[in-house]
mmCIF file of C-alpha atoms in Angstrom:
data_model
loop_
_atom_site.group_PDB
_atom_site.id
_atom_site.type_symbol
_atom_site.label_atom_id
_atom_site.label_comp_id
_atom_site.label_asym_id
_atom_site.label_seq_id
_atom_site.Cartn_x
_atom_site.Cartn_y
_atom_site.Cartn_z
ATOM 1 C CA MET A 976 0.000 0.000 0.000
ATOM 2 C CA ARG A 977 2.772 2.392 0.944
ATOM 3 C CA PHE A 978 4.632 1.671 -2.310
ATOM 4 C CA SER A 979 1.507 2.339 -4.404
ATOM 5 C CA ASN A 980 0.890 5.640 -2.626
ATOM 6 C CA HIS A 981 4.492 6.680 -3.083
ATOM 7 C CA LEU A 982 4.307 5.771 -6.776
ATOM 8 C CA ILE A 983 1.101 7.747 -7.311
ATOM 9 C CA GLY A 984 2.550 10.715 -5.436
ATOM 10 C CA LEU A 985 5.733 10.598 -7.513
ATOM 11 C CA LEU A 986 3.770 10.394 -10.770
ATOM 12 C CA ASN A 987 1.635 13.349 -9.766
ATOM 13 C CA PHE A 988 4.714 15.388 -8.926
ATOM 14 C CA ALA A 989 6.186 14.490 -12.336
ATOM 15 C CA THR A 990 2.876 15.474 -13.974
ATOM 16 C CA PHE A 991 3.063 18.799 -12.150
ATOM 17 C CA LEU A 992 6.503 19.361 -13.685
ATOM 18 C CA LEU A 993 5.144 18.434 -17.150
ATOM 19 C CA SER A 994 2.655 21.294 -16.920
ATOM 20 C CA ILE A 995 5.521 23.801 -16.838
ATOM 21 C CA PRO A 996 6.644 23.394 -20.497
ATOM 22 C CA ILE A 997 2.998 23.565 -21.618
ATOM 23 C CA ILE A 998 2.436 26.831 -19.761
ATOM 24 C CA GLY A 999 5.828 28.036 -21.008
ATOM 25 C CA GLY A 1000 4.790 27.289 -24.580
ATOM 26 C CA GLY A 1001 1.608 29.302 -24.099
ATOM 27 C CA ILE A 1002 3.542 32.235 -22.639
ATOM 28 C CA TRP A 1003 5.996 32.068 -25.552
ATOM 29 C CA LEU A 1004 3.112 32.145 -28.035
ATOM 30 C CA SER A 1005 1.670 35.098 -26.129
ATOM 31 C CA SER A 1006 4.958 36.989 -26.451
ATOM 32 C CA ARG A 1007 5.015 36.189 -30.168
ATOM 33 C CA ALA A 1008 1.423 37.422 -30.451
ATOM 34 C CA ASN A 1009 2.517 40.772 -29.036
ATOM 35 C CA ASN A 1010 5.445 41.108 -31.438
ATOM 36 C CA THR A 1011 5.508 39.261 -34.777
ATOM 37 C CA ASP A 1012 2.682 36.696 -35.020
ATOM 38 C CA CYS A 1013 0.083 39.232 -33.823
ATOM 39 C CA LEU A 1014 -2.709 36.683 -33.436
ATOM 40 C CA LYS A 1015 -3.893 36.295 -29.865
ATOM 41 C CA PHE A 1016 -5.798 33.044 -29.956
ATOM 42 C CA LEU A 1017 -4.009 29.734 -29.512
ATOM 43 C CA GLN A 1018 -1.965 30.617 -26.431
ATOM 44 C CA TRP A 1019 -4.939 30.897 -24.067
ATOM 45 C CA PRO A 1020 -6.290 27.343 -24.512
ATOM 46 C CA LEU A 1021 -2.716 26.081 -24.127
ATOM 47 C CA ILE A 1022 -2.126 28.045 -20.917
ATOM 48 C CA LEU A 1023 -5.511 26.850 -19.576
ATOM 49 C CA ILE A 1024 -4.578 23.214 -20.265
ATOM 50 C CA GLY A 1025 -1.205 23.683 -18.549
ATOM 51 C CA VAL A 1026 -2.743 25.327 -15.461
ATOM 52 C CA SER A 1027 -5.407 22.591 -15.305
ATOM 53 C CA ILE A 1028 -2.729 19.882 -15.363
ATOM 54 C CA MET A 1029 -0.857 21.705 -12.601
ATOM 55 C CA VAL A 1030 -3.925 22.020 -10.349
ATOM 56 C CA VAL A 1031 -5.182 18.479 -10.939
ATOM 57 C CA SER A 1032 -1.731 16.956 -10.361
ATOM 58 C CA LEU A 1033 -1.535 18.798 -7.026
ATOM 59 C CA ALA A 1034 -4.931 17.327 -6.082
ATOM 60 C CA GLY A 1035 -3.676 13.860 -7.016
ATOM 61 C CA PHE A 1036 -0.484 14.399 -5.039
ATOM 62 C CA ALA A 1037 -2.489 15.404 -1.967
ATOM 63 C CA GLY A 1038 -4.778 12.422 -2.456
ATOM 64 C CA ALA A 1039 -1.795 10.051 -2.567
ATOM 65 C CA CYS A 1040 -0.144 11.594 0.507
ATOM 66 C CA TYR A 1041 -3.293 11.577 2.645
ATOM 67 C CA ARG A 1042 -4.907 8.461 1.114
ATOM 68 C CA ASN A 1043 -7.918 10.540 0.082
ATOM 69 C CA THR A 1044 -9.931 8.408 -2.342
ATOM 70 C CA PHE A 1045 -12.082 11.316 -3.542
ATOM 71 C CA LEU A 1046 -9.047 13.367 -4.589
ATOM 72 C CA MET A 1047 -7.597 10.365 -6.429
ATOM 73 C CA TRP A 1048 -10.861 9.785 -8.281
ATOM 74 C CA PHE A 1049 -10.992 13.491 -9.071
ATOM 75 C CA TYR A 1050 -7.428 13.379 -10.428
ATOM 76 C CA LEU A 1051 -8.040 10.356 -12.675
ATOM 77 C CA PHE A 1052 -11.418 11.597 -13.904
ATOM 78 C CA VAL A 1053 -10.374 15.166 -14.748
ATOM 79 C CA MET A 1054 -6.961 14.173 -16.127
ATOM 80 C CA PHE A 1055 -8.696 11.955 -18.697
ATOM 81 C CA PHE A 1056 -10.510 14.971 -20.141
ATOM 82 C CA ILE A 1057 -7.370 17.134 -19.954
ATOM 83 C CA ILE A 1058 -5.472 14.546 -22.014
ATOM 84 C CA ALA A 1059 -8.356 14.472 -24.508
ATOM 85 C CA ALA A 1060 -8.271 18.289 -24.704
ATOM 86 C CA LEU A 1061 -4.507 18.273 -25.291
ATOM 87 C CA ILE A 1062 -4.923 15.722 -28.090
ATOM 88 C CA GLY A 1063 -7.616 17.905 -29.653
ATOM 89 C CA PHE A 1064 -5.400 20.975 -29.342
ATOM 90 C CA ILE A 1065 -2.498 19.241 -31.106
ATOM 91 C CA ILE A 1066 -4.734 17.951 -33.912
ATOM 92 C CA PHE A 1067 -6.266 21.422 -34.385
ATOM 93 C CA ALA A 1068 -2.860 23.140 -34.455
ATOM 94 C CA TYR A 1069 -1.570 20.775 -37.161
ATOM 95 C CA ALA A 1070 -4.808 20.838 -39.164
ATOM 96 C CA VAL A 1071 -5.025 24.645 -39.461
ATOM 97 C CA THR A 1072 -1.315 24.971 -40.350
ATOM 98 C CA ASP A 1073 -1.252 22.103 -42.831
ATOM 99 C CA LYS A 1074 -0.886 24.122 -46.041
ATOM 100 C CA GLY A 1075 1.397 26.864 -47.263
ATOM 101 C CA SER A 1076 5.107 27.603 -47.312
ATOM 102 C CA GLY A 1077 7.514 30.139 -48.743
ATOM 103 C CA ARG A 1078 8.643 30.066 -52.368
ATOM 104 C CA PRO A 1079 12.314 30.400 -53.337
ATOM 105 C CA VAL A 1080 13.270 33.373 -55.526
ATOM 106 C CA THR A 1081 16.132 33.387 -58.032
ATOM 107 C CA ASN A 1082 19.248 35.152 -56.718
ATOM 108 C CA ARG A 1083 17.611 35.818 -53.360
ATOM 109 C CA ALA A 1084 18.463 34.256 -49.990
ATOM 110 C CA TYR A 1085 14.991 34.905 -48.602
ATOM 111 C CA LEU A 1086 11.677 33.275 -49.497
ATOM 112 C CA GLU A 1087 8.543 35.059 -50.663
ATOM 113 C CA TYR A 1088 5.015 34.254 -49.596
ATOM 114 C CA TYR A 1089 1.700 34.105 -51.455
ATOM 115 C CA LEU A 1090 -1.713 34.072 -49.834
ATOM 116 C CA GLY A 1091 -3.030 31.664 -52.484
ATOM 117 C CA ASP A 1092 -0.725 28.966 -51.081
ATOM 118 C CA TYR A 1093 -2.702 28.967 -47.830
ATOM 119 C CA SER A 1094 -6.253 27.864 -47.200
ATOM 120 C CA GLY A 1095 -8.579 26.743 -44.466
ATOM 121 C CA TRP A 1096 -9.854 28.266 -41.267
ATOM 122 C CA LEU A 1097 -6.640 30.053 -40.252
ATOM 123 C CA GLU A 1098 -6.208 31.744 -43.648
ATOM 124 C CA GLU A 1099 -9.816 32.953 -43.593
ATOM 125 C CA HIS A 1100 -9.455 34.175 -40.017
ATOM 126 C CA VAL A 1101 -6.270 36.154 -40.739
ATOM 127 C CA ALA A 1102 -7.395 37.549 -44.118
ATOM 128 C CA LYS A 1103 -10.783 38.719 -42.808
ATOM 129 C CA ASP A 1104 -10.785 42.529 -43.047
ATOM 130 C CA SER A 1105 -11.849 43.178 -39.451
ATOM 131 C CA ASN A 1106 -9.134 40.859 -38.120
ATOM 132 C CA TRP A 1107 -6.434 41.974 -40.557
ATOM 133 C CA ARG A 1108 -6.726 45.619 -39.569
ATOM 134 C CA LYS A 1109 -5.791 44.692 -36.005
ATOM 135 C CA ILE A 1110 -3.031 42.290 -37.120
ATOM 136 C CA ALA A 1111 -1.534 44.832 -39.549
ATOM 137 C CA SER A 1112 -1.532 47.487 -36.837
ATOM 138 C CA CYS A 1113 0.225 45.051 -34.500
ATOM 139 C CA VAL A 1114 2.883 44.221 -37.137
ATOM 140 C CA ARG A 1115 3.473 47.920 -37.800
ATOM 141 C CA ASP A 1116 3.742 48.745 -34.089
ATOM 142 C CA SER A 1117 6.214 45.892 -33.560
ATOM 143 C CA LYS A 1118 8.663 47.834 -35.814
ATOM 144 C CA VAL A 1119 9.726 44.569 -37.445
ATOM 145 C CA CYS A 1120 10.488 46.424 -40.693
ATOM 146 C CA GLN A 1121 12.627 49.081 -39.047
ATOM 147 C CA LYS A 1122 14.689 46.320 -37.462
ATOM 148 C CA MET A 1123 15.840 45.186 -40.921
ATOM 149 C CA GLY A 1124 18.102 48.209 -41.281
ATOM 150 C CA THR A 1125 21.780 47.337 -40.895
ATOM 151 C CA SER A 1126 25.057 48.968 -41.845
ATOM 152 C CA VAL A 1127 28.676 47.916 -42.261
ATOM 153 C CA ASN A 1128 31.173 50.345 -40.733
ATOM 154 C CA GLY A 1129 28.504 53.008 -40.835
ATOM 155 C CA VAL A 1130 27.724 52.389 -44.508
ATOM 156 C CA PRO A 1131 24.146 51.206 -45.336
ATOM 157 C CA GLN A 1132 23.945 47.745 -46.850
ATOM 158 C CA THR A 1133 23.900 47.495 -50.635
ATOM 159 C CA ALA A 1134 21.264 45.794 -52.755
ATOM 160 C CA ASP A 1135 23.431 42.672 -53.124
ATOM 161 C CA MET A 1136 23.888 42.504 -49.367
ATOM 162 C CA PHE A 1137 20.127 42.788 -48.877
ATOM 163 C CA TYR A 1138 19.366 40.127 -51.493
ATOM 164 C CA ASN A 1139 21.648 37.684 -49.649
ATOM 165 C CA LYS A 1140 20.048 38.384 -46.308
ATOM 166 C CA LYS A 1141 17.820 35.936 -44.460
ATOM 167 C CA LEU A 1142 14.483 37.606 -43.797
ATOM 168 C CA SER A 1143 11.692 36.409 -41.585
ATOM 169 C CA SER A 1144 8.410 35.615 -43.307
ATOM 170 C CA VAL A 1145 6.840 38.815 -41.922
ATOM 171 C CA GLN A 1146 9.765 40.950 -43.094
ATOM 172 C CA SER A 1147 9.674 39.384 -46.549
ATOM 173 C CA GLY A 1148 5.925 39.759 -46.934
ATOM 174 C CA CYS A 1149 5.280 43.098 -45.222
ATOM 175 C CA CYS A 1150 8.437 45.202 -45.486
ATOM 176 C CA LYS A 1151 9.280 45.067 -49.209
ATOM 177 C CA PRO A 1152 7.445 44.670 -52.519
ATOM 178 C CA PRO A 1153 7.379 41.262 -54.231
ATOM 179 C CA THR A 1154 10.407 40.660 -56.454
ATOM 180 C CA GLU A 1155 8.217 40.076 -59.523
ATOM 181 C CA CYS A 1156 7.043 43.700 -59.363
ATOM 182 C CA GLY A 1157 10.402 44.965 -60.622
ATOM 183 C CA TYR A 1158 11.028 47.625 -57.985
ATOM 184 C CA THR A 1159 14.585 48.950 -57.562
ATOM 185 C CA TYR A 1160 16.249 48.744 -54.153
ATOM 186 C CA VAL A 1161 17.102 52.028 -52.409
ATOM 187 C CA ASN A 1162 17.230 50.784 -48.827
ATOM 188 C CA GLU A 1163 15.505 48.089 -46.790
ATOM 189 C CA THR A 1164 12.106 49.794 -46.783
ATOM 190 C CA THR A 1165 12.396 52.201 -49.720
ATOM 191 C CA TRP A 1166 12.024 50.991 -53.306
ATOM 192 C CA GLU A 1167 11.671 52.879 -56.581
ATOM 193 C CA THR A 1168 9.611 51.863 -59.582
ATOM 194 C CA GLY A 1169 12.470 52.537 -62.008
ATOM 195 C CA GLY A 1170 11.156 51.668 -65.455
ATOM 196 C CA GLY A 1171 7.707 50.974 -64.092
ATOM 197 C CA VAL A 1172 5.957 48.133 -62.322
ATOM 198 C CA THR A 1173 6.198 44.958 -64.392
ATOM 199 C CA GLY A 1174 4.367 42.344 -62.353
ATOM 200 C CA THR A 1175 0.682 41.444 -62.495
ATOM 201 C CA ASN A 1176 0.555 40.723 -58.784
ATOM 202 C CA PRO A 1177 -2.042 43.039 -57.126
ATOM 203 C CA ASP A 1178 0.487 43.687 -54.371
ATOM 204 C CA CYS A 1179 2.633 45.613 -56.867
ATOM 205 C CA THR A 1180 0.221 48.528 -56.781
ATOM 206 C CA LEU A 1181 -0.285 48.348 -53.022
ATOM 207 C CA TRP A 1182 3.361 48.959 -52.123
ATOM 208 C CA ASN A 1183 3.997 52.399 -50.621
ATOM 209 C CA ASN A 1184 7.272 53.909 -49.401
ATOM 210 C CA ASP A 1185 5.378 55.591 -46.580
ATOM 211 C CA GLN A 1186 6.823 53.854 -43.518
ATOM 212 C CA ARG A 1187 3.343 53.622 -42.002
ATOM 213 C CA GLN A 1188 2.023 51.761 -45.047
ATOM 214 C CA LEU A 1189 4.778 49.795 -46.846
ATOM 215 C CA CYS A 1190 3.117 46.493 -47.817
ATOM 216 C CA TYR A 1191 0.909 46.077 -44.750
ATOM 217 C CA SER A 1192 -2.149 45.893 -47.004
ATOM 218 C CA CYS A 1193 -0.577 43.316 -49.314
ATOM 219 C CA ASN A 1194 -1.627 39.684 -49.556
ATOM 220 C CA SER A 1195 2.062 38.817 -49.228
ATOM 221 C CA CYS A 1196 2.008 40.366 -45.743
ATOM 222 C CA LYS A 1197 -0.966 38.211 -44.749
ATOM 223 C CA ALA A 1198 0.862 35.167 -46.116
ATOM 224 C CA GLY A 1199 3.993 36.141 -44.182
ATOM 225 C CA VAL A 1200 2.012 36.319 -40.934
ATOM 226 C CA LEU A 1201 0.445 32.918 -41.696
ATOM 227 C CA ALA A 1202 3.902 31.424 -42.286
ATOM 228 C CA SER A 1203 5.109 32.854 -38.978
ATOM 229 C CA LEU A 1204 2.074 31.450 -37.169
ATOM 230 C CA LYS A 1205 2.640 28.045 -38.743
ATOM 231 C CA LYS A 1206 6.254 27.983 -37.608
ATOM 232 C CA SER A 1207 5.396 29.040 -34.045
ATOM 233 C CA TRP A 1208 2.464 26.658 -33.628
ATOM 234 C CA ARG A 1209 4.417 23.712 -35.039
ATOM 235 C CA LYS A 1210 7.274 24.322 -32.582
ATOM 236 C CA VAL A 1211 4.871 24.337 -29.639
ATOM 237 C CA SER A 1212 3.039 21.264 -30.961
ATOM 238 C CA VAL A 1213 6.257 19.221 -30.991
ATOM 239 C CA ILE A 1214 6.740 19.961 -27.290
ATOM 240 C CA ASN A 1215 3.082 19.166 -26.614
ATOM 241 C CA ILE A 1216 3.342 15.789 -28.359
ATOM 242 C CA ILE A 1217 6.322 14.796 -26.212
ATOM 243 C CA VAL A 1218 4.508 15.939 -23.056
ATOM 244 C CA LEU A 1219 1.335 14.110 -24.161
ATOM 245 C CA ILE A 1220 3.147 10.779 -24.621
ATOM 246 C CA ILE A 1221 4.746 11.029 -21.173
ATOM 247 C CA LEU A 1222 1.449 12.177 -19.654
ATOM 248 C CA VAL A 1223 -0.453 9.184 -21.074
ATOM 249 C CA ILE A 1224 2.201 6.767 -19.749
ATOM 250 C CA PHE A 1225 1.996 8.353 -16.296
ATOM 251 C CA TYR A 1226 -1.811 8.238 -16.402
ATOM 252 C CA VAL A 1227 -1.895 4.519 -17.232
ATOM 253 C CA ILE A 1228 0.616 3.735 -14.465
ATOM 254 C CA GLY A 1229 -1.375 5.901 -12.054
ATOM 255 C CA CYS A 1230 -4.599 4.041 -12.904
ATOM 256 C CA ALA A 1231 -2.891 0.702 -12.276
ATOM 257 C CA ALA A 1232 -1.445 1.888 -8.958
ATOM 258 C CA PHE A 1233 -4.815 3.269 -7.844
ATOM 259 C CA ARG A 1234 -6.505 0.002 -8.765
ATOM 260 C CA ASN A 1235 -3.909 -1.838 -6.717
ATOM 261 C CA ASN A 1236 -4.684 0.450 -3.770
ATOM 262 C CA ARG A 1237 -8.387 -0.351 -4.083
ATOM 263 C CA ARG A 1238 -7.627 -4.053 -4.178
ATOM 264 C CA ILE A 1239 -5.562 -3.819 -0.993
ATOM 265 C CA ASP A 1240 -8.227 -1.688 0.739
ATOM 266 C CA ASN A 1241 -10.802 -4.360 -0.130
ATOM 267 C CA ASP A 1242 -8.463 -7.042 1.224
ATOM 268 C CA GLU A 1243 -8.356 -8.876 -2.113
ATOM 269 C CA PRO A 1244 -5.353 -11.147 -2.769
ATOM 270 C CA TYR A 1245 -3.681 -10.419 -6.101
ATOM 271 C CA GLY A 1246 -5.336 -12.342 -8.931
ATOM 272 C CA GLU A 1247 -8.350 -13.409 -6.879
ATOM 273 C CA ALA A 1248 -11.772 -11.888 -7.438
ATOM 274 C CA ARG A 1249 -13.666 -10.435 -4.505
ATOM 275 C CA MET A 1250 -16.664 -12.739 -5.151
ATOM 276 C CA THR A 1251 -14.466 -15.816 -4.875
ATOM 277 C CA LYS A 1252 -13.168 -14.698 -1.485
ATOM 278 C CA SER A 1253 -16.577 -13.746 -0.063
ATOM 279 C CA GLN A 1254 -18.181 -17.051 -1.148
ATOM 280 C CA PRO A 1255 -15.458 -19.726 -1.093
ATOM 281 C CA SER A 1256 -16.195 -23.051 -2.658
ATOM 282 C CA ALA A 1257 -17.287 -25.830 -0.322
ATOM 283 C CA PHE A 1258 -14.847 -28.158 -2.072
ATOM 284 C CA GLN A 1259 -11.737 -26.155 -1.193
ATOM 285 C CA LEU A 1260 -9.190 -28.096 0.793
#
């Protein structure tokens, strides 16, 4: 009995520790939502799941320490639904970020992004006018475009230096015009038409050198935000999958240990049913 209680208590303490990376992932997504991703949605369910695991594991730990059957039942019952919620969260995160990726551009180190490569609920949610106005304002206020500016020994970077620079998806989509438009580089966020706009992409006419506008209204900017969201959510989902596997293993072991406790409380020898003990056969020797 003492071993089973110690095992359940240890598993609950380990489960408590597992809630920390889940909450940490939610906080990280929240920080990204305030800076580059600019979509405050997925972090709150994740933080809620992490806090729920933390609280329930503490209840299970207390139940194991004080042999409180109600708390142990509460732990096993609620943890089942928490695991189901975590599975649903992981499936949702992968489903809504299933499509879309950057396209390579000739003689460019960075990728470019097109809204047509994305589809589904997340694309519709981001591209919706009422939502995009808030997201675009968030991207602009994050000053992600201004952060592209670099210099070498006080000299601004040249066009060739810029073309060989790794840009984030948001920087590529929101802070410069698409390459196919034929704009001429002046600096990181200033481009001239030169001989005129050559591309048929609607974003070509939306580009504006005004630092408050740039390409924040472009479809490429929406695609860049979607690519950033996909990258962030996939990173968190990998951690969640690892935590989920460990959590399920702990839950199964905890169920077995709790069942063993019940058997000992009922005074049942291992492998013998309670009915057999309460009504022994008359032919037993």
